[in-house]
């Protein structure tokens, strides 16, 4: 099935550093979503983007919907230990059943 | 997400036995989804529902069936479980019309 190209697959950073990850697709989406998953839990929605070019923040998180509608990035500023987890991007169909296409995830590890 | 719960959270069973996983939501959302999550594959859609008694197949539907007799409940059944169906299963819901999906906390299923 279709999958988004998410990079990097993993990141090892020091506490306090900024983080950047991105997703690209060969298809156009009208909605981009970013989720975070902690061990033993389901993905939790961080940011939803609905318009090409849109830049949205949620605390230390900032995400942008690419102008071409084929890509998106997520930045985390001044990382803290609770940012550890797996981050997923997802493109959502607007028509029909609102199905999601997921990236493979970015595993973030933070050294204190 | 407090509005969506999955049961059981963990299950161990033997090959060839039937298994039913339950997803319950309290948001009166129209759309519900079942995913499986496996290392190296990310989240893959098994089946989804766009209303009571309205369901359709996702990308990995072989060996699975679903039922939705009430808006709040979406059941996933493995008629005769196989070891390849060992996975973590997630349910999600969406209100539709571009609204993002929200996930349950998952069911870890082991088939021996």
CSV table of C-alpha atoms in Angstrom, one decimal:
chain,number,residue,atom,x,y,z
A,1,UNK,CA,0.0,0.0,0.0
A,2,UNK,CA,0.9,3.7,-0.3
A,3,UNK,CA,3.2,5.0,2.4
A,4,UNK,CA,4.7,8.4,3.0
A,5,UNK,CA,8.5,8.9,3.1
A,6,UNK,CA,9.3,10.1,6.6
A,7,UNK,CA,12.8,11.0,7.6
A,8,UNK,CA,14.9,10.6,9.6
A,9,UNK,CA,14.0,7.2,10.8
A,10,UNK,CA,15.7,7.8,14.2
A,11,UNK,CA,17.3,10.7,16.0
A,12,UNK,CA,19.6,10.8,19.0
A,13,UNK,CA,20.0,14.3,20.4
A,14,UNK,CA,20.9,16.1,23.6
A,15,UNK,CA,18.3,17.6,25.8
A,16,UNK,CA,17.7,21.2,24.8
A,17,UNK,CA,18.5,20.7,21.1
A,18,UNK,CA,16.0,21.5,18.4
A,19,UNK,CA,14.6,18.7,16.3
A,20,UNK,CA,13.3,18.6,12.7
A,21,UNK,CA,11.6,15.8,10.8
A,22,UNK,CA,9.8,15.8,7.5
A,23,UNK,CA,7.4,13.8,5.3
A,24,UNK,CA,7.1,13.6,1.5
A,25,UNK,CA,4.5,12.0,-0.7
A,26,UNK,CA,4.0,11.4,-4.4
A,27,UNK,CA,0.3,12.2,-3.9
A,28,UNK,CA,-1.4,15.4,-2.9
A,29,UNK,CA,-3.2,15.5,0.4
A,30,UNK,CA,-5.6,18.2,1.7
A,31,UNK,CA,-4.8,17.5,5.3
A,32,UNK,CA,-1.6,16.6,7.0
A,33,UNK,CA,-1.4,15.3,10.6
A,34,UNK,CA,1.4,14.7,13.1
A,35,UNK,CA,1.0,12.2,15.8
A,36,UNK,CA,3.3,11.1,18.7
A,37,UNK,CA,3.2,7.6,20.2
A,38,UNK,CA,4.6,6.6,23.6
A,39,UNK,CA,5.4,3.0,24.4
A,40,UNK,CA,2.3,0.9,25.1
A,41,UNK,CA,-0.1,3.7,24.0
A,42,UNK,CA,-1.9,4.8,20.9
A,43,UNK,CA,-0.8,7.6,18.6
A,44,UNK,CA,-1.9,11.0,20.0
A,45,UNK,CA,-2.6,13.9,17.7
A,46,UNK,CA,-0.1,16.8,18.0
A,47,UNK,CA,-0.9,19.1,15.1
A,48,UNK,CA,-3.4,19.1,12.2
A,49,UNK,CA,-2.8,21.2,9.0
A,50,UNK,CA,-5.5,22.0,6.6
A,51,UNK,CA,-4.2,24.5,4.1
A,52,UNK,CA,-1.2,24.6,1.8
A,53,UNK,CA,1.5,26.8,3.2
A,54,UNK,CA,-0.1,26.8,6.7
A,55,UNK,CA,2.3,27.1,9.6
A,56,UNK,CA,0.8,26.0,13.0
A,57,UNK,CA,2.3,25.8,16.4
A,58,UNK,CA,1.4,23.8,19.5
A,59,UNK,CA,3.7,24.9,22.4
A,60,UNK,CA,7.3,24.0,21.4
A,61,UNK,CA,6.0,22.2,18.3
A,62,UNK,CA,5.7,23.8,14.9
A,63,UNK,CA,4.5,22.1,11.7
A,64,UNK,CA,4.0,23.3,8.2
A,65,UNK,CA,1.9,22.1,5.3
A,66,UNK,CA,4.0,22.3,2.1
A,67,UNK,CA,3.0,24.6,-0.7
A,68,UNK,CA,2.9,21.7,-3.2
A,69,UNK,CA,0.7,19.7,-0.7
A,70,UNK,CA,3.0,16.8,-1.1
A,71,UNK,CA,5.1,17.4,2.0
A,72,UNK,CA,5.1,18.6,5.6
A,73,UNK,CA,7.7,19.1,8.4
A,74,UNK,CA,7.6,19.1,12.2
A,75,UNK,CA,10.0,21.0,14.4
A,76,UNK,CA,10.4,20.6,18.1
A,77,UNK,CA,12.3,23.4,19.9
A,78,UNK,CA,14.4,23.0,23.1
A,79,UNK,CA,13.7,19.3,23.5
A,80,UNK,CA,12.9,17.9,26.9
A,81,UNK,CA,13.0,14.2,28.1
A,82,UNK,CA,9.2,13.8,27.7
A,83,UNK,CA,9.6,14.4,24.0
A,84,UNK,CA,11.0,10.9,23.6
A,85,UNK,CA,8.8,8.7,21.5
A,86,UNK,CA,7.9,7.9,17.9
A,87,UNK,CA,6.5,10.7,15.7
A,88,UNK,CA,4.3,9.8,12.7
A,89,UNK,CA,3.1,12.0,9.9
A,90,UNK,CA,-0.1,11.1,8.1
A,91,UNK,CA,-1.9,12.4,5.0
A,92,UNK,CA,-5.6,12.3,5.2
A,93,UNK,CA,-8.1,11.8,2.4
A,94,UNK,CA,-10.8,14.4,2.5
A,95,UNK,CA,-13.3,12.6,0.3
A,96,UNK,CA,-14.8,9.3,1.3
A,97,UNK,CA,-13.8,7.6,4.5
A,98,UNK,CA,-11.1,10.1,5.7
A,99,UNK,CA,-8.5,7.3,5.4
A,100,UNK,CA,-5.0,8.0,6.5
A,101,UNK,CA,-1.7,7.2,4.9
A,102,UNK,CA,1.2,7.0,7.4
A,103,UNK,CA,4.9,7.6,7.4
A,104,UNK,CA,7.1,5.0,8.9
A,105,UNK,CA,7.8,7.1,12.0
A,106,UNK,CA,10.7,8.9,13.5
A,107,UNK,CA,12.0,7.5,16.8
A,108,UNK,CA,13.4,10.3,19.0
A,109,UNK,CA,15.8,9.5,21.7
A,110,UNK,CA,17.1,12.3,24.1
A,111,UNK,CA,20.3,12.1,26.1
A,112,UNK,CA,20.0,14.1,29.3
B,1,UNK,CA,-8.0,9.5,24.0
B,2,UNK,CA,-10.7,9.1,26.7
B,3,UNK,CA,-13.5,8.9,24.1
B,4,UNK,CA,-12.3,5.6,22.6
B,5,UNK,CA,-11.5,2.4,24.4
B,6,UNK,CA,-10.3,-1.0,23.3
B,7,UNK,CA,-10.7,-4.3,25.0
B,8,UNK,CA,-9.0,-6.5,25.9
B,9,UNK,CA,-5.7,-4.6,26.2
B,10,UNK,CA,-3.7,-7.9,26.0
B,11,UNK,CA,-4.6,-11.3,24.8
B,12,UNK,CA,-2.7,-14.5,24.2
B,13,UNK,CA,-4.3,-17.3,22.3
B,14,UNK,CA,-3.5,-20.3,20.2
B,15,UNK,CA,-3.4,-20.8,16.4
B,16,UNK,CA,-6.8,-21.7,14.9
B,17,UNK,CA,-8.9,-20.1,17.6
B,18,UNK,CA,-11.4,-17.3,16.9
B,19,UNK,CA,-10.6,-13.9,18.4
B,20,UNK,CA,-12.7,-10.8,18.7
B,21,UNK,CA,-11.4,-7.4,19.6
B,22,UNK,CA,-13.8,-4.6,20.7
B,23,UNK,CA,-13.6,-0.9,20.1
B,24,UNK,CA,-16.0,1.4,21.9
B,25,UNK,CA,-16.4,5.2,21.4
B,26,UNK,CA,-18.5,7.7,23.2
B,27,UNK,CA,-18.2,10.6,20.7
B,28,UNK,CA,-21.0,9.5,18.3
B,29,UNK,CA,-18.4,9.7,15.5
B,30,UNK,CA,-19.5,8.3,12.1
B,31,UNK,CA,-16.1,6.8,11.0
B,32,UNK,CA,-14.2,4.0,12.8
B,33,UNK,CA,-11.1,2.2,11.7
B,34,UNK,CA,-9.0,-0.9,12.7
B,35,UNK,CA,-5.2,-0.8,12.1
B,36,UNK,CA,-2.4,-3.2,12.9
B,37,UNK,CA,1.1,-2.0,13.8
B,38,UNK,CA,4.2,-4.1,13.1
B,39,UNK,CA,7.9,-3.3,13.2
B,40,UNK,CA,9.0,-2.1,9.8
B,41,UNK,CA,5.5,-1.6,8.5
B,42,UNK,CA,4.1,1.2,10.6
B,43,UNK,CA,0.3,1.5,10.9
B,44,UNK,CA,-1.7,-0.4,8.2
B,45,UNK,CA,-5.5,-0.2,7.8
B,46,UNK,CA,-7.4,-3.5,8.1
B,47,UNK,CA,-11.0,-2.4,7.8
B,48,UNK,CA,-13.0,0.7,8.3
B,49,UNK,CA,-16.6,1.7,8.8
B,50,UNK,CA,-18.5,4.8,7.6
B,51,UNK,CA,-21.7,4.1,9.5
B,52,UNK,CA,-23.8,1.4,11.2
B,53,UNK,CA,-23.6,-1.8,9.1
B,54,UNK,CA,-21.4,0.1,6.5
B,55,UNK,CA,-17.9,-1.3,6.3
B,56,UNK,CA,-15.1,-1.7,3.8
B,57,UNK,CA,-11.7,-3.3,3.4
B,58,UNK,CA,-8.4,-1.7,4.0
B,59,UNK,CA,-5.0,-2.7,2.7
B,60,UNK,CA,-4.5,-5.8,4.9
B,61,UNK,CA,-8.0,-7.2,5.3
B,62,UNK,CA,-7.3,-10.9,4.5
B,63,UNK,CA,-8.1,-13.1,7.5
B,64,UNK,CA,-10.1,-10.4,9.3
B,65,UNK,CA,-13.8,-9.5,9.4
B,66,UNK,CA,-15.6,-6.6,11.1
B,67,UNK,CA,-19.0,-5.7,12.3
B,68,UNK,CA,-20.7,-2.4,13.3
B,69,UNK,CA,-24.2,-2.9,14.7
B,70,UNK,CA,-24.2,0.3,16.8
B,71,UNK,CA,-22.5,3.6,16.2
B,72,UNK,CA,-20.4,3.2,19.3
B,73,UNK,CA,-19.0,-0.3,18.8
B,74,UNK,CA,-16.7,-1.7,16.1
B,75,UNK,CA,-15.7,-5.3,16.4
B,76,UNK,CA,-12.7,-6.9,14.7
B,77,UNK,CA,-12.8,-10.7,14.4
B,78,UNK,CA,-10.0,-13.1,13.5
B,79,UNK,CA,-12.0,-16.2,12.5
B,80,UNK,CA,-9.1,-18.6,12.8
B,81,UNK,CA,-6.0,-16.9,14.2
B,82,UNK,CA,-2.6,-17.4,12.7
B,83,UNK,CA,0.8,-16.6,14.1
B,84,UNK,CA,1.2,-13.9,11.4
B,85,UNK,CA,-1.6,-12.0,13.0
B,86,UNK,CA,0.4,-11.5,16.2
B,87,UNK,CA,0.5,-7.7,16.3
B,88,UNK,CA,-0.6,-4.6,18.1
B,89,UNK,CA,-4.1,-3.6,17.0
B,90,UNK,CA,-5.4,0.0,17.1
B,91,UNK,CA,-8.8,1.3,16.7
B,92,UNK,CA,-9.5,4.9,15.6
B,93,UNK,CA,-12.5,7.2,15.1
B,94,UNK,CA,-13.2,10.3,13.1
B,95,UNK,CA,-16.1,12.7,12.9
B,96,UNK,CA,-15.6,13.0,9.1
B,97,UNK,CA,-15.4,16.0,6.8
B,98,UNK,CA,-11.6,16.5,7.2
B,99,UNK,CA,-11.6,15.8,11.0
B,100,UNK,CA,-8.5,14.0,12.2
B,101,UNK,CA,-8.6,10.4,13.5
B,102,UNK,CA,-8.2,9.8,17.2
B,103,UNK,CA,-6.8,6.5,18.4
B,104,UNK,CA,-7.4,4.0,21.2
B,105,UNK,CA,-4.5,2.7,23.4
B,106,UNK,CA,-4.3,-0.6,21.5
B,107,UNK,CA,-4.6,-4.3,22.0
B,108,UNK,CA,-1.5,-6.4,22.1
B,109,UNK,CA,-2.4,-9.8,20.6
B,110,UNK,CA,-0.1,-12.8,20.7
B,111,UNK,CA,-0.9,-16.0,18.8
B,112,UNK,CA,1.1,-19.0,19.7
